[in-house]
mmCIF file of C-alpha atoms in Angstrom:
data_model
loop_
_atom_site.group_PDB
_atom_site.id
_atom_site.type_symbol
_atom_site.label_atom_id
_atom_site.label_comp_id
_atom_site.label_asym_id
_atom_site.label_seq_id
_atom_site.Cartn_x
_atom_site.Cartn_y
_atom_site.Cartn_z
ATOM 1 C CA UNK A 1 11.687 31.552 -5.154
ATOM 2 C CA UNK A 2 13.836 30.617 -2.214
ATOM 3 C CA UNK A 3 13.643 31.922 1.319
ATOM 4 C CA UNK A 4 17.298 31.162 1.820
ATOM 5 C CA UNK A 5 16.454 28.667 4.534
ATOM 6 C CA UNK A 6 17.337 25.055 3.979
ATOM 7 C CA UNK A 7 14.690 22.492 4.693
ATOM 8 C CA UNK A 8 15.453 20.579 7.848
ATOM 9 C CA UNK A 9 17.159 17.251 7.275
ATOM 10 C CA UNK A 10 15.014 14.287 8.107
ATOM 11 C CA UNK A 11 16.740 11.326 9.696
ATOM 12 C CA UNK A 12 16.399 7.841 8.276
ATOM 13 C CA UNK A 13 14.492 6.791 11.400
ATOM 14 C CA UNK A 14 12.068 9.715 11.015
ATOM 15 C CA UNK A 15 11.478 8.851 7.370
ATOM 16 C CA UNK A 16 10.777 5.224 8.235
ATOM 17 C CA UNK A 17 8.378 6.355 10.984
ATOM 18 C CA UNK A 18 6.557 8.738 8.612
ATOM 19 C CA UNK A 19 6.181 5.982 6.006
ATOM 20 C CA UNK A 20 4.865 3.619 8.685
ATOM 21 C CA UNK A 21 2.217 6.123 9.755
ATOM 22 C CA UNK A 22 1.213 6.951 6.173
ATOM 23 C CA UNK A 23 0.663 3.293 5.331
ATOM 24 C CA UNK A 24 -1.435 2.851 8.487
ATOM 25 C CA UNK A 25 -3.509 5.901 7.528
ATOM 26 C CA UNK A 26 -4.067 4.532 4.020
ATOM 27 C CA UNK A 27 -5.043 1.080 5.324
ATOM 28 C CA UNK A 28 -7.739 2.674 7.460
ATOM 29 C CA UNK A 29 -8.918 5.000 4.705
ATOM 30 C CA UNK A 30 -9.298 2.234 2.108
ATOM 31 C CA UNK A 31 -11.067 -0.136 4.496
ATOM 32 C CA UNK A 32 -14.849 -0.158 4.782
ATOM 33 C CA UNK A 33 -15.769 3.054 6.647
ATOM 34 C CA UNK A 34 -17.570 3.326 9.956
ATOM 35 C CA UNK A 35 -19.235 6.688 9.229
ATOM 36 C CA UNK A 36 -22.547 6.397 7.431
ATOM 37 C CA UNK A 37 -22.020 9.172 4.892
ATOM 38 C CA UNK A 38 -18.711 7.607 3.846
ATOM 39 C CA UNK A 39 -20.380 4.180 3.622
ATOM 40 C CA UNK A 40 -22.730 5.537 0.975
ATOM 41 C CA UNK A 41 -19.874 6.931 -1.116
ATOM 42 C CA UNK A 42 -17.763 3.798 -0.585
ATOM 43 C CA UNK A 43 -20.637 1.594 -1.730
ATOM 44 C CA UNK A 44 -21.321 3.832 -4.739
ATOM 45 C CA UNK A 45 -17.682 3.790 -5.836
ATOM 46 C CA UNK A 46 -16.520 0.313 -4.942
ATOM 47 C CA UNK A 47 -19.592 -1.889 -4.826
ATOM 48 C CA UNK A 48 -22.018 -0.451 -7.370
ATOM 49 C CA UNK A 49 -19.559 0.601 -10.052
ATOM 50 C CA UNK A 50 -16.665 -0.960 -11.927
ATOM 51 C CA UNK A 51 -13.972 0.256 -9.545
ATOM 52 C CA UNK A 52 -12.354 -2.706 -7.858
ATOM 53 C CA UNK A 53 -10.067 -2.383 -4.866
ATOM 54 C CA UNK A 54 -8.351 -5.586 -5.986
ATOM 55 C CA UNK A 55 -5.080 -5.132 -7.818
ATOM 56 C CA UNK A 56 -5.224 -8.263 -9.957
ATOM 57 C CA UNK A 57 -8.387 -6.939 -11.609
ATOM 58 C CA UNK A 58 -6.164 -4.305 -13.242
ATOM 59 C CA UNK A 59 -2.847 -6.082 -13.666
ATOM 60 C CA UNK A 60 -3.814 -9.589 -14.805
ATOM 61 C CA UNK A 61 -4.839 -10.062 -18.417
ATOM 62 C CA UNK A 62 -6.618 -13.369 -17.875
ATOM 63 C CA UNK A 63 -7.741 -15.803 -15.199
ATOM 64 C CA UNK A 64 -4.468 -17.750 -15.286
ATOM 65 C CA UNK A 65 -2.452 -14.573 -14.607
ATOM 66 C CA UNK A 66 -4.914 -13.550 -11.882
ATOM 67 C CA UNK A 67 -4.465 -16.854 -10.052
ATOM 68 C CA UNK A 68 -0.678 -16.629 -10.448
ATOM 69 C CA UNK A 69 -0.644 -13.072 -9.086
ATOM 70 C CA UNK A 70 -2.882 -13.935 -6.117
ATOM 71 C CA UNK A 71 -0.614 -16.881 -5.360
ATOM 72 C CA UNK A 72 2.506 -14.711 -5.567
ATOM 73 C CA UNK A 73 1.024 -12.104 -3.218
ATOM 74 C CA UNK A 74 -0.009 -14.835 -0.783
ATOM 75 C CA UNK A 75 3.559 -16.174 -0.962
ATOM 76 C CA UNK A 76 4.899 -12.805 0.193
ATOM 77 C CA UNK A 77 2.495 -12.876 3.132
ATOM 78 C CA UNK A 78 3.305 -16.491 4.061
ATOM 79 C CA UNK A 79 7.047 -15.763 3.982
ATOM 80 C CA UNK A 80 6.430 -13.430 6.933
ATOM 81 C CA UNK A 81 3.992 -15.728 8.707
ATOM 82 C CA UNK A 82 0.885 -13.844 7.591
ATOM 83 C CA UNK A 83 -2.279 -14.777 5.761
ATOM 84 C CA UNK A 84 -5.359 -12.888 4.716
ATOM 85 C CA UNK A 85 -8.437 -13.765 6.728
ATOM 86 C CA UNK A 86 -11.605 -12.370 5.134
ATOM 87 C CA UNK A 87 -10.289 -10.551 2.089
ATOM 88 C CA UNK A 88 -8.516 -11.340 -1.156
ATOM 89 C CA UNK A 89 -4.729 -11.037 -0.894
ATOM 90 C CA UNK A 90 -4.686 -8.401 -3.646
ATOM 91 C CA UNK A 91 -7.101 -6.094 -1.810
ATOM 92 C CA UNK A 92 -5.573 -2.635 -1.683
ATOM 93 C CA UNK A 93 -6.055 -2.432 2.090
ATOM 94 C CA UNK A 94 -4.257 -5.790 2.535
ATOM 95 C CA UNK A 95 -1.316 -4.765 0.378
ATOM 96 C CA UNK A 96 -1.027 -1.451 2.214
ATOM 97 C CA UNK A 97 -1.237 -3.302 5.544
ATOM 98 C CA UNK A 98 1.539 -5.656 4.436
ATOM 99 C CA UNK A 99 3.805 -2.697 3.631
ATOM 100 C CA UNK A 100 2.957 -1.237 7.051
ATOM 101 C CA UNK A 101 3.877 -4.559 8.656
ATOM 102 C CA UNK A 102 7.199 -4.761 6.810
ATOM 103 C CA UNK A 103 8.146 -1.239 7.869
ATOM 104 C CA UNK A 104 7.103 -1.965 11.461
ATOM 105 C CA UNK A 105 9.194 -5.137 11.453
ATOM 106 C CA UNK A 106 12.156 -3.215 9.995
ATOM 107 C CA UNK A 107 11.895 -0.594 12.740
ATOM 108 C CA UNK A 108 11.570 -3.263 15.389
ATOM 109 C CA UNK A 109 14.754 -4.964 14.158
ATOM 110 C CA UNK A 110 16.664 -1.692 14.100
ATOM 111 C CA UNK A 111 15.491 -0.565 17.550
ATOM 112 C CA UNK A 112 16.158 -3.867 19.274
ATOM 113 C CA UNK A 113 19.715 -4.995 19.231
ATOM 114 C CA UNK A 114 18.709 -8.473 18.216
ATOM 115 C CA UNK A 115 21.076 -11.006 16.765
ATOM 116 C CA UNK A 116 21.469 -10.242 13.070
ATOM 117 C CA UNK A 117 19.196 -7.170 13.416
ATOM 118 C CA UNK A 118 20.686 -5.356 10.431
ATOM 119 C CA UNK A 119 20.366 -8.458 8.263
ATOM 120 C CA UNK A 120 16.712 -8.905 9.260
ATOM 121 C CA UNK A 121 15.982 -5.209 8.667
ATOM 122 C CA UNK A 122 17.596 -5.485 5.222
ATOM 123 C CA UNK A 123 15.322 -8.438 4.378
ATOM 124 C CA UNK A 124 12.325 -6.264 5.296
ATOM 125 C CA UNK A 125 13.651 -3.402 3.162
ATOM 126 C CA UNK A 126 14.284 -5.648 0.170
ATOM 127 C CA UNK A 127 10.826 -7.205 0.488
ATOM 128 C CA UNK A 128 9.207 -3.761 0.665
ATOM 129 C CA UNK A 129 10.897 -2.717 -2.562
ATOM 130 C CA UNK A 130 10.070 -5.932 -4.404
ATOM 131 C CA UNK A 131 6.452 -6.062 -3.204
ATOM 132 C CA UNK A 132 5.916 -2.369 -3.951
ATOM 133 C CA UNK A 133 7.396 -2.623 -7.441
ATOM 134 C CA UNK A 134 5.772 -5.937 -8.359
ATOM 135 C CA UNK A 135 2.313 -5.651 -6.826
ATOM 136 C CA UNK A 136 1.313 -2.540 -4.905
ATOM 137 C CA UNK A 137 2.554 0.208 -7.203
ATOM 138 C CA UNK A 138 1.178 -1.039 -10.558
ATOM 139 C CA UNK A 139 -2.218 -1.925 -9.090
ATOM 140 C CA UNK A 140 -2.608 1.111 -6.841
ATOM 141 C CA UNK A 141 -1.773 3.495 -9.710
ATOM 142 C CA UNK A 142 -4.628 2.046 -11.758
ATOM 143 C CA UNK A 143 -7.029 2.098 -8.814
ATOM 144 C CA UNK A 144 -6.149 5.745 -8.138
ATOM 145 C CA UNK A 145 -6.870 6.683 -11.764
ATOM 146 C CA UNK A 146 -10.282 4.997 -11.628
ATOM 147 C CA UNK A 147 -11.230 6.601 -8.314
ATOM 148 C CA UNK A 148 -10.220 10.090 -9.451
ATOM 149 C CA UNK A 149 -12.279 9.735 -12.632
ATOM 150 C CA UNK A 150 -15.361 8.369 -10.851
ATOM 151 C CA UNK A 151 -15.467 10.313 -7.607
ATOM 152 C CA UNK A 152 -16.808 13.742 -7.117
ATOM 153 C CA UNK A 153 -14.859 16.196 -5.003
ATOM 154 C CA UNK A 154 -14.767 14.784 -1.545
ATOM 155 C CA UNK A 155 -13.111 12.254 0.692
ATOM 156 C CA UNK A 156 -12.301 9.516 -1.849
ATOM 157 C CA UNK A 157 -11.128 11.948 -4.507
ATOM 158 C CA UNK A 158 -8.753 13.570 -2.016
ATOM 159 C CA UNK A 159 -7.721 10.145 -0.718
ATOM 160 C CA UNK A 160 -6.890 8.934 -4.230
ATOM 161 C CA UNK A 161 -4.859 12.065 -4.912
ATOM 162 C CA UNK A 162 -3.036 11.642 -1.609
ATOM 163 C CA UNK A 163 -2.284 8.011 -2.436
ATOM 164 C CA UNK A 164 -1.021 9.050 -5.867
ATOM 165 C CA UNK A 165 1.425 11.539 -4.356
ATOM 166 C CA UNK A 166 2.527 8.974 -1.795
ATOM 167 C CA UNK A 167 3.069 6.316 -4.472
ATOM 168 C CA UNK A 168 5.320 8.703 -6.366
ATOM 169 C CA UNK A 169 7.308 9.467 -3.211
ATOM 170 C CA UNK A 170 7.667 5.742 -2.528
ATOM 171 C CA UNK A 171 8.768 5.169 -6.118
ATOM 172 C CA UNK A 172 11.538 7.729 -5.581
ATOM 173 C CA UNK A 173 12.346 6.269 -2.166
ATOM 174 C CA UNK A 174 12.890 2.843 -3.727
ATOM 175 C CA UNK A 175 14.543 4.382 -6.798
ATOM 176 C CA UNK A 176 12.364 2.388 -9.143
ATOM 177 C CA UNK A 177 12.760 3.101 -12.841
#
């Protein structure tokens, strides 16, 4: 059923900004919580059960592949002058934070009329697509499935469903087959 009204067009800059904010929200949500009641649920789901927030636990078939994947993810980070401090590079929160960083850097390049700004923004866009397709998307999909199956109605169930919807929108955004 249609109301006859067209949905308002969203500009490319608005879309980039919305993606930036969504990644930041997800980074915070999948990090260790500060509220005590969420700490209990976080610990139950991610520390006392078999749900890992580490992508390679779901995508690597053996230790050799796991090491290769962790190295590849670290290579993405190093290419942008980043490194993981206290967490594994395949931690969901780290991968989400990296996507946030790439989008932020893309916006920065586009807003500042820097030398070769469009070229630098394009590098950020290409890296987002490759990192999403190669690492974040396959791992996050499997993590989402596990969380939805193991969590009762509540924060982490809703969070997993929200991430699932967002992953699908990002898949369409990147036009990944």
